[in-house]
GROMACS .gro file of C-alpha atoms in nm:
model
  196
    1MET     CA    1  19.414   5.231   5.767
    2ALA     CA    2  19.236   5.100   5.458
    3SER     CA    3  18.979   5.164   5.239
    4GLN     CA    4  18.721   4.974   5.187
    5PHE     CA    5  18.388   4.963   5.111
    6GLN     CA    6  18.062   4.929   5.293
    7LEU     CA    7  17.634   4.901   5.262
    8ILE     CA    8  17.462   5.095   5.554
    9MET     CA    9  17.112   5.012   5.576
   10ARG     CA   10  16.889   5.325   5.573
   11SER     CA   11  16.546   5.127   5.587
   12GLY     CA   12  16.426   4.753   5.648
   13PRO     CA   13  16.507   4.495   5.944
   14THR     CA   14  16.746   4.596   6.066
   15PRO     CA   15  16.879   5.033   6.047
   16GLY     CA   16  17.199   5.179   6.108
   17ALA     CA   17  17.350   4.828   5.976
   18ALA     CA   18  17.672   4.850   5.881
   19PHE     CA   19  17.731   4.569   5.581
   20ALA     CA   20  18.126   4.550   5.500
   21LEU     CA   21  18.256   4.443   5.168
   22GLU     CA   22  18.500   4.245   5.187
   23GLY     CA   23  18.634   3.979   4.849
   24ASP     CA   24  18.580   3.980   4.517
   25GLN     CA   25  18.198   3.781   4.484
   26ILE     CA   26  17.919   3.915   4.722
   27ASP     CA   27  17.632   3.734   4.729
   28ILE     CA   28  17.327   3.929   4.829
   29GLY     CA   29  17.018   3.756   4.887
   30ARG     CA   30  16.747   3.588   5.152
   31ASP     CA   31  16.980   3.227   5.161
   32SER     CA   32  17.152   3.140   5.444
   33THR     CA   33  17.415   3.086   5.201
   34ASN     CA   34  17.420   3.425   5.009
   35GLU     CA   35  17.780   3.641   5.184
   36ILE     CA   36  17.533   3.945   5.273
   37VAL     CA   37  17.207   3.779   5.460
   38ILE     CA   38  16.852   4.026   5.500
   39ASN     CA   39  16.580   3.786   5.577
   40ASP     CA   40  16.253   3.951   5.417
   41ALA     CA   41  15.984   3.908   5.203
   42GLU     CA   42  16.025   4.102   5.011
   43ILE     CA   43  16.473   3.968   4.926
   44SER     CA   44  16.461   3.624   4.695
   45ARG     CA   45  16.716   3.380   4.763
   46ARG     CA   46  16.975   3.535   4.587
   47HIS     CA   47  16.880   3.875   4.499
   48SER     CA   48  17.187   4.057   4.333
   49ARG     CA   49  17.594   4.029   4.350
   50LEU     CA   50  17.858   4.282   4.406
   51THR     CA   51  18.163   4.234   4.192
   52PHE     CA   52  18.514   4.358   4.289
   53GLN     CA   53  18.673   4.451   3.889
   54GLY     CA   54  18.935   4.693   3.895
   55GLY     CA   55  18.922   4.833   4.244
   56LYS     CA   56  18.494   4.904   4.246
   57TYR     CA   57  18.228   4.677   4.302
   58VAL     CA   58  17.974   4.610   4.072
   59LEU     CA   59  17.616   4.499   4.108
   60GLU     CA   60  17.460   4.369   3.894
   61ASP     CA   61  17.019   4.183   3.986
   62LEU     CA   62  16.954   3.801   3.951
   63GLY     CA   63  16.686   3.770   3.877
   64SER     CA   64  16.514   3.877   4.118
   65THR     CA   65  16.125   3.939   4.145
   66ASN     CA   66  16.098   4.256   4.320
   67GLY     CA   67  16.431   4.400   4.165
   68THR     CA   68  16.748   4.597   4.255
   69PHE     CA   69  16.736   4.967   4.190
   70VAL     CA   70  17.108   5.249   4.228
   71ASN     CA   71  16.935   5.623   4.256
   72GLY     CA   72  16.536   5.461   4.187
   73GLN     CA   73  16.687   5.278   3.817
   74ARG     CA   74  16.555   4.992   3.830
   75LEU     CA   75  16.917   4.731   3.688
   76ALA     CA   76  16.897   4.567   3.375
   77GLY     CA   77  17.197   4.500   3.390
   78PRO     CA   78  17.611   4.510   3.568
   79ARG     CA   79  17.662   4.925   3.682
   80VAL     CA   80  18.017   4.991   3.871
   81LEU     CA   81  17.868   5.129   4.194
   82LYS     CA   82  17.976   5.497   4.317
   83ALA     CA   83  18.078   5.613   4.688
   84GLY     CA   84  17.712   5.765   4.750
   85GLU     CA   85  17.446   5.587   4.600
   86VAL     CA   86  17.119   5.493   4.733
   87VAL     CA   87  17.094   5.073   4.692
   88SER     CA   88  16.746   4.858   4.669
   89PHE     CA   89  16.649   4.610   4.721
   90GLY     CA   90  16.305   4.569   4.606
   91GLU     CA   91  16.085   4.879   4.748
   92GLN     CA   92  16.147   4.875   5.180
   93ILE     CA   93  16.524   4.785   5.216
   94VAL     CA   94  16.717   5.123   5.117
   95MET     CA   95  17.060   5.071   5.186
   96VAL     CA   96  17.424   5.350   5.097
   97PHE     CA   97  17.712   5.216   4.918
   98GLU     CA   98  17.992   5.457   5.084
   99ALA     CA   99  18.374   5.371   5.062
  100THR     CA  100  18.545   5.463   5.396
  101HIS     CA  101  18.831   5.443   5.607
  102PHE     CA  102  18.813   5.195   5.862
  103ASP     CA  103  18.959   5.180   6.185
  104ALA     CA  104  19.050   4.800   6.274
  105GLY     CA  105  18.908   4.830   6.618
  106ALA     CA  106  18.618   4.948   6.547
  107THR     CA  107  18.267   4.715   6.527
  108VAL     CA  108  18.078   4.649   6.208
  109VAL     CA  109  17.884   4.390   6.110
  110SER     CA  110  18.033   4.060   5.935
  111PRO     CA  111  17.923   4.050   5.573
  112ARG     CA  112  17.819   3.730   5.729
  113ALA     CA  113  17.554   3.824   6.014
  114ALA     CA  114  17.147   3.805   5.931
  115ALA     CA  115  16.904   4.082   5.962
  116VAL     CA  116  16.644   4.034   6.105
  117PRO     CA  117  16.374   4.085   5.898
  118VAL     CA  118  16.046   4.338   6.091
  119ALA     CA  119  15.787   4.025   6.108
  120SER     CA  120  16.012   3.871   6.386
  121ARG     CA  121  15.945   4.133   6.558
  122PRO     CA  122  15.698   4.112   6.779
  123ALA     CA  123  15.345   4.318   6.704
  124MET     CA  124  15.126   4.530   7.020
  125PRO     CA  125  14.851   4.325   7.124
  126PRO     CA  126  14.528   4.486   7.038
  127PRO     CA  127  14.335   4.604   7.258
  128PRO     CA  128  14.089   4.476   7.426
  129PRO     CA  129  13.698   4.521   7.395
  130PRO     CA  130  13.586   4.831   7.605
  131THR     CA  131  13.430   4.638   7.945
  132GLU     CA  132  13.068   4.715   7.901
  133TYR     CA  133  13.029   4.533   7.582
  134VAL     CA  134  12.863   4.204   7.594
  135GLY     CA  135  12.959   3.991   7.226
  136SER     CA  136  13.028   4.267   6.966
  137VAL     CA  137  12.638   4.381   7.097
  138PRO     CA  138  12.718   4.736   7.357
  139VAL     CA  139  12.540   4.691   7.720
  140ASN     CA  140  12.460   5.050   7.679
  141PRO     CA  141  12.460   5.151   7.325
  142GLY     CA  142  12.535   5.539   7.464
  143PRO     CA  143  12.410   5.830   7.567
  144ALA     CA  144  12.077   5.883   7.552
  145PRO     CA  145  11.961   6.198   7.287
  146VAL     CA  146  11.923   6.547   7.454
  147PRO     CA  147  11.563   6.698   7.391
  148GLY     CA  148  11.561   6.884   7.041
  149THR     CA  149  11.823   6.743   6.880
  150PHE     CA  150  11.617   6.524   6.685
  151LEU     CA  151  11.594   6.778   6.346
  152ARG     CA  152  11.972   6.793   6.326
  153ARG     CA  153  12.037   6.400   6.330
  154SER     CA  154  11.714   6.268   6.075
  155ASN     CA  155  11.717   6.241   5.683
  156PRO     CA  156  11.644   6.600   5.535
  157ALA     CA  157  11.438   6.309   5.321
  158LEU     CA  158  11.141   6.158   5.591
  159ILE     CA  159  11.112   6.565   5.740
  160VAL     CA  160  11.011   6.692   5.361
  161ILE     CA  161  10.780   6.419   5.406
  162ALA     CA  162  10.663   6.471   5.702
  163VAL     CA  163  10.591   6.791   5.580
  164SER     CA  164  10.413   6.740   5.270
  165VAL     CA  165  10.175   6.500   5.444
  166PHE     CA  166  10.105   6.704   5.728
  167LEU     CA  167  10.002   6.999   5.404
  168PHE     CA  168   9.794   6.777   5.246
  169LEU     CA  169   9.605   6.718   5.569
  170CYS     CA  170   9.531   7.137   5.626
  171MET     CA  171   9.429   7.111   5.286
  172CYS     CA  172   9.164   6.799   5.318
  173VAL     CA  173   9.051   6.969   5.633
  174ALA     CA  174   9.007   7.300   5.488
  175PHE     CA  175   8.846   7.173   5.203
  176PHE     CA  176   8.567   7.010   5.343
  177TRP     CA  177   8.504   7.316   5.610
  178TRP     CA  178   8.464   7.510   5.308
  179VAL     CA  179   8.194   7.250   5.173
  180ASP     CA  180   8.001   7.197   5.440
  181ALA     CA  181   8.014   7.584   5.539
  182THR     CA  182   7.865   7.711   5.223
  183PHE     CA  183   7.617   7.363   5.106
  184ARG     CA  184   7.818   7.254   4.861
  185TRP     CA  185   7.765   6.826   4.929
  186CYS     CA  186   7.611   6.792   4.663
  187VAL     CA  187   7.785   6.989   4.375
  188PHE     CA  188   8.114   6.795   4.527
  189PHE     CA  189   7.953   6.453   4.597
  190PRO     CA  190   7.637   6.459   4.398
  191PHE     CA  191   7.561   6.017   4.479
  192LEU     CA  192   7.512   6.142   4.855
  193SER     CA  193   7.194   6.039   4.951
  194GLY     CA  194   6.934   6.393   4.993
  195CYS     CA  195   7.129   6.567   4.693
  196PRO     CA  196   6.920   6.610   4.412
   0.00000   0.00000   0.00000
């Protein structure tokens, strides 16, 4: 049983995949020439590099577009990794760096294994439109309104205007009734025929 290091993908194209770190220099990126290939749009073709120095792995970003992070801090230069640290490539690809003892008979992902991108997974098709639609216009626009629900669904401004018009008409009718009842037509309307 030899002590080795590995990266375990927590989120990304293949969650749970373990990448055994073997060799003095391991390039990580989207291009198939890298030792660890992660086929995802957030990963640059040559994203970052792990270098084995003094029994430890040192991680450095290779000028990637979306950056390389360790425990949420963007790398500005090489950094020695410690067991349990969280390594992120962009925002979506999250891995954990682990030092572990491997059983020689255990199955692990080869460092050259390519991670399948999320976009290549088959997407669920959208549900078909309801059968009562023809084009984009519903054949049956819905249930008929329930009597007495007009006021609940109406615009309050329309109600205020309607009430105001009704009150104005009532005042006009009352005014003309009063003028007629008190014989004051000539007082209010002197232009009428028959007024002195």
